[in-house]
Amino acid sequence: AVLVESLLVFTVVLLVHATVWDRFSWCAVALAIQAFYVQFKWDRLLQLGGAVFQFRGAANSGLLPASMVIPLLGVVMKERCRAAGIVYFERFGIVVASTGMLLALFLSVLAVGITKPVPTNTCILAGIAGGVIIYTMKHSLTVSEVIEVLEVLLIFVYLSMILLYLLPRCFTPGEALLVLGGVSFVLNQLIKRSLNVIEGRGDPIDFFLLVAVVGVVLLGLFFTVLFIFMDSGTWISSMFFHMMTAVLGLGVIMPWLYRLIQRNPLFWLLQFLFQTQMRLYLLVYWTFLAASACGVVFYQNAKRSSESKKHQASTITRKYFHFIVVATYVPGLIYDRQLLYVAAVLCLAVFIFLEYIRYFRIKPFGQTLRHLLSLFLDERDSGPLILTHIYLLLGMSLPVWLFPRSCAPKGTLPGAGALVPYSGVLAVGVGDTIASVFGSTMGEIKWPGTKKTFEGTMTAIFAQIIAVALILIFDSSVNLNSSYAWILASVSLVSLLEAYTTQIDNLLLPLYLQIMLMT
C-alpha cells in the first residue's frame, strides 16, 4: 500500500515537472526521491516507538505525500502567476515552494538523526537532495525572502515541539508537517503584514483569514498552558475561560484586525455579510443546513440511547455531513465566492473554539459536546482532540482560500484551472463520499493491501465526472477549453490515492487535486 501511494505521488510530481520544467520542479523531484527513502525510516521509528513524540497509530508516517504538497502548490502557483504577469505573486509562489522544501528537509534530517544505527545511504541521499535545494534557493531567493523562509522554519520547530508534546497521537509526521507548517506560514505572513501595513493595500478578507487562524491557535496555546495549573472542569475555571476569551478577542484580536484593515472589524463584517440580497439568501440557506446537521447529531444520539450505549455511527451516517457540506459549498462557489471565503473562516473559528470547550470540559456545554461527538469518532480520532470535522471543513475550504485570485483577472483560471475552487467539493464531497458509501455497501474486490474496494474507487471517479458536467451546466464562469483528458487523469489519480493513503484524506486529497488542476 505504501509503495502504491508513493508511486501515485511520484506520478503527480513528474506530471508537474513535465509541465513546468524549471529548477524548482527539478528540486521537487529530488525532494520526492529522498522523502521516499526517509519515509521508511520514519515508519520504522513509529513501529519501534522511538519517534520522540507520540504520533497517531494505525497509519504510516505519510512523509512523502505530505512533503510534496506545499512545494508543488508553490511551483504551480508560481507558474500560473508568471503566465498572468503578476510578479509579486510569482515571487510569493517561489517563497511557498522553498519553505515547503525546507520544512520537509527538516523532518527528513530529524528522522535520519534519531535512527540507530545511522542509515548511511539515506544520509547521503538526503544530503545530495538538500544540497541541490539549498543551492537553488541561494541563486533564486533575495535576502529578505531567505529570511522569511528561515522565520517560518523557526516558528515550525517551536510550534512542533509545543503542540506535539501537548497533543499526543493527534497527528502522523506527515499530517504534522502539513498542519503545523501551514499554521507557521500563516503566522509569519501575519507578522510580516502587521509590520508593513500600508493603508488600502491588501484584501480585508485575506487579513480576516490570517487573524482568525492565528487568533484561535494562540487562544488554544494560552488555555492549554493555563489549565496545566488549574482544573478546567470547575465553574470558576469555566467563567475565567469565557472572560479571558472575551478579553483576548476584544483586546487583542479585534485591534490587530483593525490595524490591518483600517476600519472597525465588526462593522466591516456586518456590512460585508448583508451587502446584497443574494448574500442574505445564502446566509438563511446555510443557517438551515447548519440546523439540519445539528438535527442529525441529536437524532443519532437519541437513537444510541434507545438502542445501546456502545452504538457507533456507521460510515454512511458520517457521510451525511459530507452531503450537507457539498450542499453548503456549491451555491457559495456559484453565486458568491467571497462570502463563502469569509463564512468558511468564521465556521473554522467556531469549530476550533467548540473543540476547546469540549477538550477542556468548559461548563455548561463541555460535557454535553463530549457525549454528542463521541458517537461519530473513528480510528483517526485516537488522540485527545477530535479533528475529523475540522479536517473536513479545511479540505473543502483550502481550495477556496488558496485560489490565486490576483493571478486570475477574470475571477477564474483558464482550462482545468477553472475547477480549482471546486477541488474540495470534487475530491472530498463527491469522490470520498461516494467511494465510502458504495465501497462499504456493494464493494467486493479489494485493492491489494487496503480495505478500500475497486467498486468504490470506480464509482467515485464516475461521480466526479458527473459532478464536473453539472458544474459546467450551472456555473457559467467555468470554461474548460477541451482539457477533459487532464481532468479525468487528475480525478483518477486522486481517487486512487484515496484508496491507498492512510493519512487524513479530507485534508490531503483536495490539495493534490488542486495541484493537478492548476498544473
Coordinates of C-alpha atoms in Angstrom, one line a residue:
A1 CA 0.0 0.0 0.0
V2 CA 2.8 2.4 0.9
L3 CA 4.6 1.6 -2.4
V4 CA 1.5 2.3 -4.5
E5 CA 0.8 5.5 -2.6
S6 CA 4.4 6.6 -3.3
L7 CA 4.0 5.7 -6.9
L8 CA 0.9 7.9 -7.2
V9 CA 2.7 10.8 -5.5
F10 CA 5.7 10.4 -7.9
T11 CA 3.3 10.4 -10.8
V12 CA 1.9 13.8 -9.7
V13 CA 5.4 15.1 -9.1
L14 CA 6.6 14.0 -12.6
L15 CA 3.5 15.4 -14.3
V16 CA 4.0 18.8 -12.6
H17 CA 7.7 18.6 -13.5
A18 CA 7.0 17.8 -17.2
T19 CA 4.6 20.8 -17.4
V20 CA 6.7 23.4 -15.5
W21 CA 10.3 22.1 -16.2
D22 CA 12.4 24.6 -14.3
R23 CA 14.9 24.5 -11.4
F24 CA 12.2 24.3 -8.8
S25 CA 10.4 21.3 -10.4
W26 CA 13.8 19.6 -10.5
C27 CA 14.2 20.3 -6.8
A28 CA 10.7 18.8 -6.2
V29 CA 11.8 15.6 -7.9
A30 CA 14.9 15.4 -5.8
L31 CA 12.8 16.1 -2.6
A32 CA 10.4 13.3 -3.6
I33 CA 13.2 10.8 -4.1
Q34 CA 14.8 11.5 -0.7
A35 CA 11.4 11.7 1.1
F36 CA 10.6 8.2 -0.3
Y37 CA 13.6 6.7 1.4
V38 CA 13.3 8.7 4.6
Q39 CA 9.7 7.7 4.9
F40 CA 10.7 4.1 5.7
K41 CA 13.0 5.4 8.5
W42 CA 10.0 7.2 10.0
D43 CA 7.8 4.1 9.6
R44 CA 10.4 2.0 11.4
L45 CA 10.7 4.6 14.2
L46 CA 6.9 4.6 14.7
Q47 CA 6.8 0.8 14.9
L48 CA 9.7 0.7 17.5
G49 CA 8.3 3.7 19.5
G50 CA 11.5 5.7 19.0
A51 CA 9.9 8.7 17.3
V52 CA 10.5 11.2 20.2
F53 CA 6.8 12.3 20.2
Q54 CA 3.7 10.1 20.2
F55 CA 2.2 10.1 16.7
R56 CA -1.2 8.7 15.5
G57 CA -1.3 4.9 15.3
A58 CA -2.8 2.7 12.6
A59 CA -1.1 4.8 9.9
N60 CA 2.2 5.1 8.2
S61 CA 4.3 8.3 8.6
G62 CA 2.9 9.8 5.4
L63 CA 6.1 11.8 4.9
L64 CA 6.3 11.5 1.1
P65 CA 2.7 12.7 0.3
A66 CA 2.8 15.4 2.9
S67 CA 6.3 16.6 1.9
M68 CA 5.2 17.3 -1.7
V69 CA 2.0 19.3 -1.1
I70 CA 3.4 22.7 -0.1
P71 CA 6.4 22.7 -2.6
L72 CA 4.1 21.6 -5.5
L73 CA 1.5 24.2 -4.6
G74 CA 4.2 26.9 -4.7
V75 CA 5.6 25.6 -8.0
V76 CA 2.2 25.6 -9.8
M77 CA 1.2 29.0 -8.2
K78 CA 4.5 30.5 -9.4
E79 CA 3.9 29.2 -12.9
R80 CA 0.2 30.4 -13.1
C81 CA 1.2 33.9 -11.8
R82 CA 4.2 34.1 -14.2
A83 CA 1.8 33.4 -17.1
A84 CA -0.5 36.1 -15.8
G85 CA 2.4 38.6 -15.5
I86 CA 1.9 39.1 -11.7
V87 CA 5.5 39.4 -10.5
Y88 CA 4.7 39.8 -6.8
F89 CA 2.7 36.6 -6.6
E90 CA 5.2 34.8 -8.8
R91 CA 7.8 35.6 -6.1
F92 CA 5.3 34.5 -3.4
G93 CA 5.0 31.1 -5.1
I94 CA 8.8 30.7 -5.1
V95 CA 8.8 31.5 -1.3
V96 CA 6.0 29.0 -0.7
A97 CA 7.8 26.3 -2.7
S98 CA 11.2 27.0 -0.9
T99 CA 9.5 27.0 2.5
G100 CA 7.8 23.7 1.9
M101 CA 11.0 22.1 0.7
L102 CA 13.0 23.3 3.8
L103 CA 10.3 22.1 6.2
A104 CA 10.3 18.7 4.5
L105 CA 14.1 18.5 4.7
F106 CA 14.0 19.3 8.4
L107 CA 11.7 16.4 9.1
S108 CA 13.9 14.1 7.0
V109 CA 17.1 15.2 8.9
L110 CA 15.2 14.7 12.2
A111 CA 14.3 11.1 11.2
V112 CA 17.8 10.3 10.0
G113 CA 19.4 11.8 13.1
I114 CA 17.4 9.7 15.6
T115 CA 17.6 6.4 13.6
K116 CA 20.1 4.0 15.2
P117 CA 22.4 2.8 13.6
V118 CA 22.8 5.8 11.3
P119 CA 21.4 4.9 7.8
T120 CA 24.5 5.8 5.7
N121 CA 22.8 5.5 2.2
T122 CA 19.8 7.5 3.2
C123 CA 22.0 10.2 4.8
I124 CA 23.9 10.6 1.5
L125 CA 20.7 10.8 -0.5
A126 CA 19.2 13.3 1.8
G127 CA 22.4 15.3 1.8
I128 CA 22.5 15.4 -2.0
A129 CA 18.8 16.4 -2.3
G130 CA 19.3 19.1 0.4
G131 CA 22.4 20.4 -1.3
V132 CA 20.6 20.8 -4.6
I133 CA 17.6 22.5 -3.0
I134 CA 19.7 24.9 -0.9
Y135 CA 21.9 25.7 -3.9
T136 CA 18.8 26.5 -6.0
M137 CA 17.4 28.7 -3.2
K138 CA 20.7 30.5 -2.9
H139 CA 20.6 31.5 -6.5
S140 CA 16.8 32.2 -6.7
L141 CA 15.8 34.0 -3.5
T142 CA 16.6 37.5 -2.3
V143 CA 18.0 38.1 1.2
S144 CA 14.6 39.2 2.5
E145 CA 13.0 36.0 1.0
V146 CA 15.7 33.8 2.6
I147 CA 15.0 35.4 6.0
E148 CA 11.2 34.8 5.5
V149 CA 11.8 31.1 4.8
L150 CA 14.0 30.7 7.8
E151 CA 11.5 32.5 10.0
V152 CA 8.8 30.0 9.0
L153 CA 11.2 27.1 9.8
L154 CA 11.9 28.6 13.2
I155 CA 8.2 29.0 14.0
F156 CA 7.6 25.5 12.8
V157 CA 10.3 24.0 15.0
Y158 CA 9.0 25.7 18.2
L159 CA 5.3 25.1 17.3
S160 CA 6.0 21.4 16.7
M161 CA 7.9 20.9 20.0
I162 CA 5.0 22.5 21.9
L163 CA 1.9 21.0 20.1
L164 CA 3.2 17.5 19.5
Y165 CA 4.1 17.3 23.2
L166 CA 0.7 18.7 24.4
L167 CA -1.3 16.7 21.8
P168 CA -0.1 13.1 21.6
R169 CA -1.5 10.7 19.0
C170 CA -3.3 13.5 17.1
F171 CA -1.0 13.6 14.0
T172 CA 1.2 11.4 11.9
P173 CA 4.6 13.0 11.0
G174 CA 3.1 13.9 7.6
E175 CA 0.0 15.4 9.0
A176 CA 2.0 17.4 11.5
L177 CA 4.1 18.8 8.6
L178 CA 1.0 19.9 6.7
V179 CA -1.0 21.3 9.6
L180 CA 1.8 22.9 11.6
G181 CA 3.7 24.0 8.5
G182 CA 0.6 25.8 7.3
V183 CA 0.0 27.5 10.7
S184 CA 3.6 28.5 10.8
F185 CA 3.4 30.1 7.4
V186 CA 0.2 31.9 8.2
L187 CA 1.7 33.2 11.5
N188 CA 4.7 34.5 9.7
Q189 CA 2.6 36.2 7.0
L190 CA 0.5 37.9 9.6
I191 CA 3.6 39.2 11.5
K192 CA 5.1 40.4 8.2
R193 CA 2.0 42.2 7.1
S194 CA 1.4 43.7 10.5
L195 CA 4.8 45.3 10.4
N196 CA 4.4 46.6 6.9
V197 CA 0.8 48.0 6.9
I198 CA 0.1 50.4 4.1
E199 CA -3.4 51.8 4.1
G200 CA -5.5 50.5 1.3
R201 CA -3.1 47.6 0.4
G202 CA -4.4 44.1 0.6
D203 CA -7.8 42.5 0.6
P204 CA -9.6 42.6 4.1
I205 CA -10.8 39.0 3.7
D206 CA -7.2 37.8 3.4
F207 CA -6.4 39.6 6.7
F208 CA -9.5 38.1 8.2
L209 CA -8.3 34.6 7.5
L210 CA -4.8 35.3 8.8
V211 CA -6.0 36.9 12.1
A212 CA -8.7 34.2 12.7
V213 CA -6.3 31.3 12.3
V214 CA -3.5 32.8 14.4
G215 CA -6.1 34.0 17.0
V216 CA -7.7 30.6 17.6
V217 CA -4.2 28.9 17.8
L218 CA -2.9 31.4 20.3
L219 CA -6.1 31.1 22.3
G220 CA -5.6 27.4 22.5
L221 CA -2.0 27.6 23.5
F222 CA -2.8 30.2 26.2
F223 CA -5.5 28.0 27.8
T224 CA -3.5 24.8 27.4
V225 CA -0.7 26.3 29.5
L226 CA -3.2 27.9 31.9
F227 CA -5.1 24.7 32.6
I228 CA -1.9 22.8 33.5
F229 CA -2.1 24.7 36.8
M230 CA -5.8 24.5 37.4
D231 CA -8.8 22.2 36.9
S232 CA -10.6 23.2 33.7
G233 CA -13.9 21.5 34.6
T234 CA -15.0 23.7 37.5
W235 CA -17.4 26.6 37.2
I236 CA -14.7 29.1 38.3
S237 CA -12.3 27.9 35.5
S238 CA -15.2 28.0 33.0
M239 CA -16.1 31.6 33.9
F240 CA -12.4 32.5 33.6
F241 CA -12.2 30.8 30.2
H242 CA -15.2 32.8 28.9
M243 CA -13.9 36.0 30.4
M244 CA -10.4 35.6 29.0
T245 CA -11.8 34.7 25.6
A246 CA -13.7 37.9 25.5
V247 CA -10.6 39.9 26.7
L248 CA -8.3 38.3 24.1
G249 CA -10.9 38.6 21.4
L250 CA -11.8 42.3 22.0
G251 CA -8.5 43.4 23.4
V252 CA -6.0 41.7 21.1
I253 CA -7.6 40.1 18.0
M254 CA -10.0 43.0 17.2
P255 CA -7.4 45.8 17.5
W256 CA -5.0 43.6 15.4
L257 CA -7.6 43.2 12.7
Y258 CA -8.4 47.0 12.9
R259 CA -4.8 47.8 12.3
L260 CA -4.7 45.7 9.2
I261 CA -7.9 46.7 7.5
Q262 CA -8.1 50.3 8.8
R263 CA -11.7 50.1 9.9
N264 CA -13.9 48.6 12.6
P265 CA -13.8 44.8 12.1
L266 CA -17.4 44.2 13.4
F267 CA -18.9 46.9 11.3
W268 CA -16.9 45.8 8.3
L269 CA -18.1 42.1 8.8
L270 CA -21.8 43.1 9.2
Q271 CA -21.6 45.3 6.1
F272 CA -19.9 42.6 4.2
L273 CA -22.4 39.8 5.2
F274 CA -25.5 41.8 4.3
Q275 CA -24.2 43.7 1.3
T276 CA -26.5 42.1 -1.3
Q277 CA -29.8 40.3 -1.3
M278 CA -28.1 37.2 -2.6
R279 CA -25.9 37.1 0.4
L280 CA -28.9 37.3 2.7
Y281 CA -30.5 34.3 0.9
L282 CA -27.3 32.3 1.1
L283 CA -26.9 33.0 4.9
V284 CA -30.5 31.9 5.5
Y285 CA -30.0 28.8 3.4
W286 CA -26.7 28.0 5.3
T287 CA -28.4 28.5 8.6
F288 CA -31.0 25.9 7.6
L289 CA -28.3 23.4 6.6
A290 CA -26.4 24.0 9.9
A291 CA -29.6 23.3 11.8
S292 CA -30.1 20.1 9.8
A293 CA -26.5 19.0 10.7
C294 CA -27.3 19.6 14.4
G295 CA -30.5 17.7 13.9
V296 CA -28.6 14.7 12.6
V297 CA -26.3 14.8 15.6
F298 CA -29.2 14.9 18.1
Y299 CA -31.2 12.2 16.2
Q300 CA -28.3 9.8 16.1
N301 CA -27.6 10.3 19.8
A302 CA -31.2 9.7 20.7
K303 CA -31.0 6.5 18.6
R304 CA -27.9 5.5 20.6
S305 CA -29.6 6.0 24.0
S306 CA -32.6 4.0 22.9
E307 CA -30.6 1.1 21.4
S308 CA -27.3 0.6 23.1
K309 CA -24.6 2.6 24.9
K310 CA -22.0 1.1 22.6
H311 CA -23.7 2.2 19.4
Q312 CA -21.4 4.0 17.0
A313 CA -22.4 5.9 13.9
S314 CA -21.9 4.0 10.6
T315 CA -19.8 5.1 7.7
I316 CA -22.9 6.1 5.8
T317 CA -24.2 8.1 8.7
R318 CA -21.0 10.1 8.9
K319 CA -21.2 10.8 5.2
Y320 CA -24.5 12.7 5.8
F321 CA -22.2 15.5 6.8
H322 CA -20.3 15.3 3.6
F323 CA -23.6 15.7 1.6
I324 CA -24.6 18.7 3.8
V325 CA -21.2 20.3 3.2
V326 CA -21.5 19.8 -0.6
A327 CA -24.9 21.4 -0.4
T328 CA -23.3 24.3 1.5
Y329 CA -20.3 25.0 -0.7
V330 CA -21.7 24.6 -4.2
P331 CA -24.2 27.5 -4.1
G332 CA -21.5 29.7 -2.5
L333 CA -19.0 28.8 -5.3
I334 CA -21.5 29.6 -8.0
Y335 CA -23.1 32.8 -6.6
D336 CA -20.6 34.4 -4.1
R337 CA -17.1 33.1 -3.5
Q338 CA -16.1 36.0 -1.3
L339 CA -19.0 35.3 1.1
L340 CA -18.1 31.6 1.1
Y341 CA -14.5 32.5 1.9
V342 CA -15.4 34.6 4.9
A343 CA -18.2 32.2 6.1
A344 CA -15.7 29.3 6.0
V345 CA -13.2 31.3 8.1
L346 CA -15.9 32.1 10.7
C347 CA -17.0 28.4 10.7
L348 CA -13.4 27.2 11.2
A349 CA -13.0 29.6 14.2
V350 CA -16.3 28.4 15.7
F351 CA -15.4 24.7 15.2
I352 CA -12.0 25.1 16.9
F353 CA -13.5 27.2 19.7
L354 CA -16.1 24.4 20.3
E355 CA -13.4 21.8 20.3
Y356 CA -11.6 23.8 23.1
I357 CA -14.8 23.8 25.1
R358 CA -15.2 20.0 24.6
Y359 CA -11.5 19.3 25.3
F360 CA -11.2 21.4 28.4
R361 CA -14.7 20.4 29.6
I362 CA -15.8 24.0 29.9
K363 CA -19.2 24.4 31.5
P364 CA -22.0 24.5 30.7
F365 CA -21.5 22.7 27.3
G366 CA -18.2 20.9 27.5
Q367 CA -19.5 17.6 28.8
T368 CA -22.5 17.6 26.5
L369 CA -20.3 18.1 23.5
R370 CA -18.1 15.2 24.6
H371 CA -21.2 13.0 24.8
L372 CA -22.7 14.1 21.5
L373 CA -19.5 13.9 19.4
S374 CA -18.2 10.6 20.9
L375 CA -20.8 8.8 18.7
F376 CA -19.0 10.0 15.5
L377 CA -15.4 9.0 16.4
D378 CA -13.4 6.8 14.1
E379 CA -10.0 5.2 14.3
R380 CA -8.3 8.5 13.2
D381 CA -9.5 10.3 16.3
S382 CA -7.1 8.4 18.6
G383 CA -5.7 11.5 20.4
P384 CA -7.3 13.9 22.9
L385 CA -8.7 16.1 20.1
I386 CA -11.5 15.3 17.7
L387 CA -10.2 16.8 14.4
T388 CA -12.2 14.9 11.7
H389 CA -14.9 17.5 11.3
I390 CA -12.3 20.3 11.3
Y391 CA -10.3 18.5 8.6
L392 CA -13.5 18.1 6.5
L393 CA -14.1 21.9 6.7
L394 CA -10.4 22.6 5.9
G395 CA -10.5 20.2 2.9
M396 CA -13.5 22.0 1.4
S397 CA -12.2 25.5 2.2
L398 CA -8.5 25.3 1.4
P399 CA -9.0 25.4 -2.4
V400 CA -11.2 28.5 -1.9
W401 CA -8.7 30.2 0.4
L402 CA -5.6 29.2 -1.7
F403 CA -7.1 30.1 -5.1
P404 CA -4.7 32.7 -6.6
R405 CA -7.3 35.4 -7.2
S406 CA -4.8 38.1 -8.1
C407 CA -3.4 35.8 -10.9
A408 CA -6.9 35.2 -12.3
P409 CA -8.0 38.7 -13.6
K410 CA -11.5 37.4 -14.7
G411 CA -12.0 35.6 -11.4
T412 CA -11.2 32.2 -12.9
L413 CA -8.2 30.4 -14.3
P414 CA -8.2 29.1 -17.9
G415 CA -8.8 25.4 -18.8
A416 CA -8.9 22.9 -15.9
G417 CA -7.8 25.6 -13.5
A418 CA -11.4 26.9 -13.6
L419 CA -12.3 23.9 -11.4
V420 CA -9.6 24.7 -8.7
P421 CA -12.1 26.2 -6.2
Y422 CA -14.2 23.0 -6.6
S423 CA -11.3 20.7 -5.7
G424 CA -12.7 20.1 -2.2
V425 CA -16.2 19.5 -3.4
L426 CA -15.0 17.0 -6.1
A427 CA -12.3 15.2 -4.0
V428 CA -14.0 15.0 -0.6
G429 CA -17.6 16.0 -1.0
V430 CA -18.3 13.8 -4.0
G431 CA -15.4 11.4 -4.6
D432 CA -14.6 10.3 -1.0
T433 CA -18.3 10.2 0.0
I434 CA -19.4 8.0 -3.0
A435 CA -16.3 5.7 -2.6
S436 CA -17.2 5.1 1.1
V437 CA -20.9 4.6 0.6
F438 CA -20.6 2.3 -2.5
G439 CA -17.5 0.6 -1.2
S440 CA -18.9 -0.3 2.2
T441 CA -22.3 -1.4 0.8
M442 CA -21.5 -3.1 -2.6
G443 CA -17.7 -3.4 -2.8
E444 CA -16.3 -6.9 -3.1
I445 CA -13.0 -6.6 -4.9
K446 CA -10.4 -5.1 -2.5
W447 CA -7.3 -3.2 -3.7
P448 CA -4.2 -5.1 -2.6
G449 CA -3.0 -4.2 0.8
T450 CA -6.0 -2.0 1.7
K451 CA -9.6 -2.2 3.0
K452 CA -10.8 0.0 0.1
T453 CA -12.6 -1.6 -2.9
F454 CA -12.3 -1.4 -6.6
E455 CA -16.0 -0.7 -7.0
G456 CA -15.8 2.3 -4.6
T457 CA -13.0 3.9 -6.5
M458 CA -14.6 3.4 -9.9
T459 CA -17.9 4.9 -8.7
A460 CA -16.0 7.8 -7.1
I461 CA -14.3 8.6 -10.5
F462 CA -17.6 8.3 -12.3
A463 CA -19.5 10.5 -9.8
Q464 CA -16.8 13.2 -10.0
I465 CA -17.1 13.3 -13.8
I466 CA -20.8 13.7 -13.5
A467 CA -20.2 16.5 -10.9
V468 CA -17.9 18.3 -13.4
A469 CA -20.6 18.1 -16.0
L470 CA -23.1 19.6 -13.6
I471 CA -20.7 22.4 -12.7
L472 CA -20.3 23.2 -16.4
I473 CA -24.1 23.5 -16.7
F474 CA -24.8 25.6 -13.6
D475 CA -21.6 27.7 -13.3
S476 CA -21.2 29.9 -16.4
S477 CA -17.8 31.1 -15.3
V478 CA -16.2 27.7 -15.8
N479 CA -14.8 27.1 -19.3
L480 CA -12.6 24.0 -19.5
N481 CA -11.2 24.7 -23.1
S482 CA -11.3 21.0 -24.0
S483 CA -9.0 19.9 -21.1
Y484 CA -11.2 16.9 -20.4
A485 CA -8.5 14.3 -20.6
W486 CA -6.4 16.1 -18.0
I487 CA -9.4 16.4 -15.7
L488 CA -10.1 12.7 -16.0
A489 CA -6.5 11.8 -15.3
S490 CA -6.4 14.2 -12.2
V491 CA -9.6 12.8 -10.8
S492 CA -8.5 9.2 -11.3
L493 CA -5.1 9.8 -9.7
V494 CA -6.6 11.4 -6.6
S495 CA -9.3 8.7 -6.3
L496 CA -6.6 6.0 -6.4
L497 CA -4.6 8.0 -3.8
E498 CA -7.8 7.9 -1.6
A499 CA -7.8 4.2 -1.8
Y500 CA -4.2 3.7 -0.7
T501 CA -3.4 6.6 1.7
T502 CA -3.6 6.1 5.5
Q503 CA -3.4 9.9 6.0
I504 CA -6.3 12.2 6.6
D505 CA -7.9 12.0 3.2
N506 CA -10.2 15.0 3.9
L507 CA -7.0 17.2 4.0
L508 CA -4.7 15.5 1.5
L509 CA -7.0 14.8 -1.5
P510 CA -8.3 18.3 -2.2
L511 CA -4.8 19.7 -2.2
Y512 CA -3.5 17.1 -4.6
L513 CA -6.5 17.7 -6.9
Q514 CA -5.9 21.4 -6.7
I515 CA -2.2 20.9 -7.7
M516 CA -3.2 18.8 -10.7
L517 CA -5.9 21.2 -11.9
M518 CA -3.5 24.2 -11.5
T519 CA -0.7 22.5 -13.5

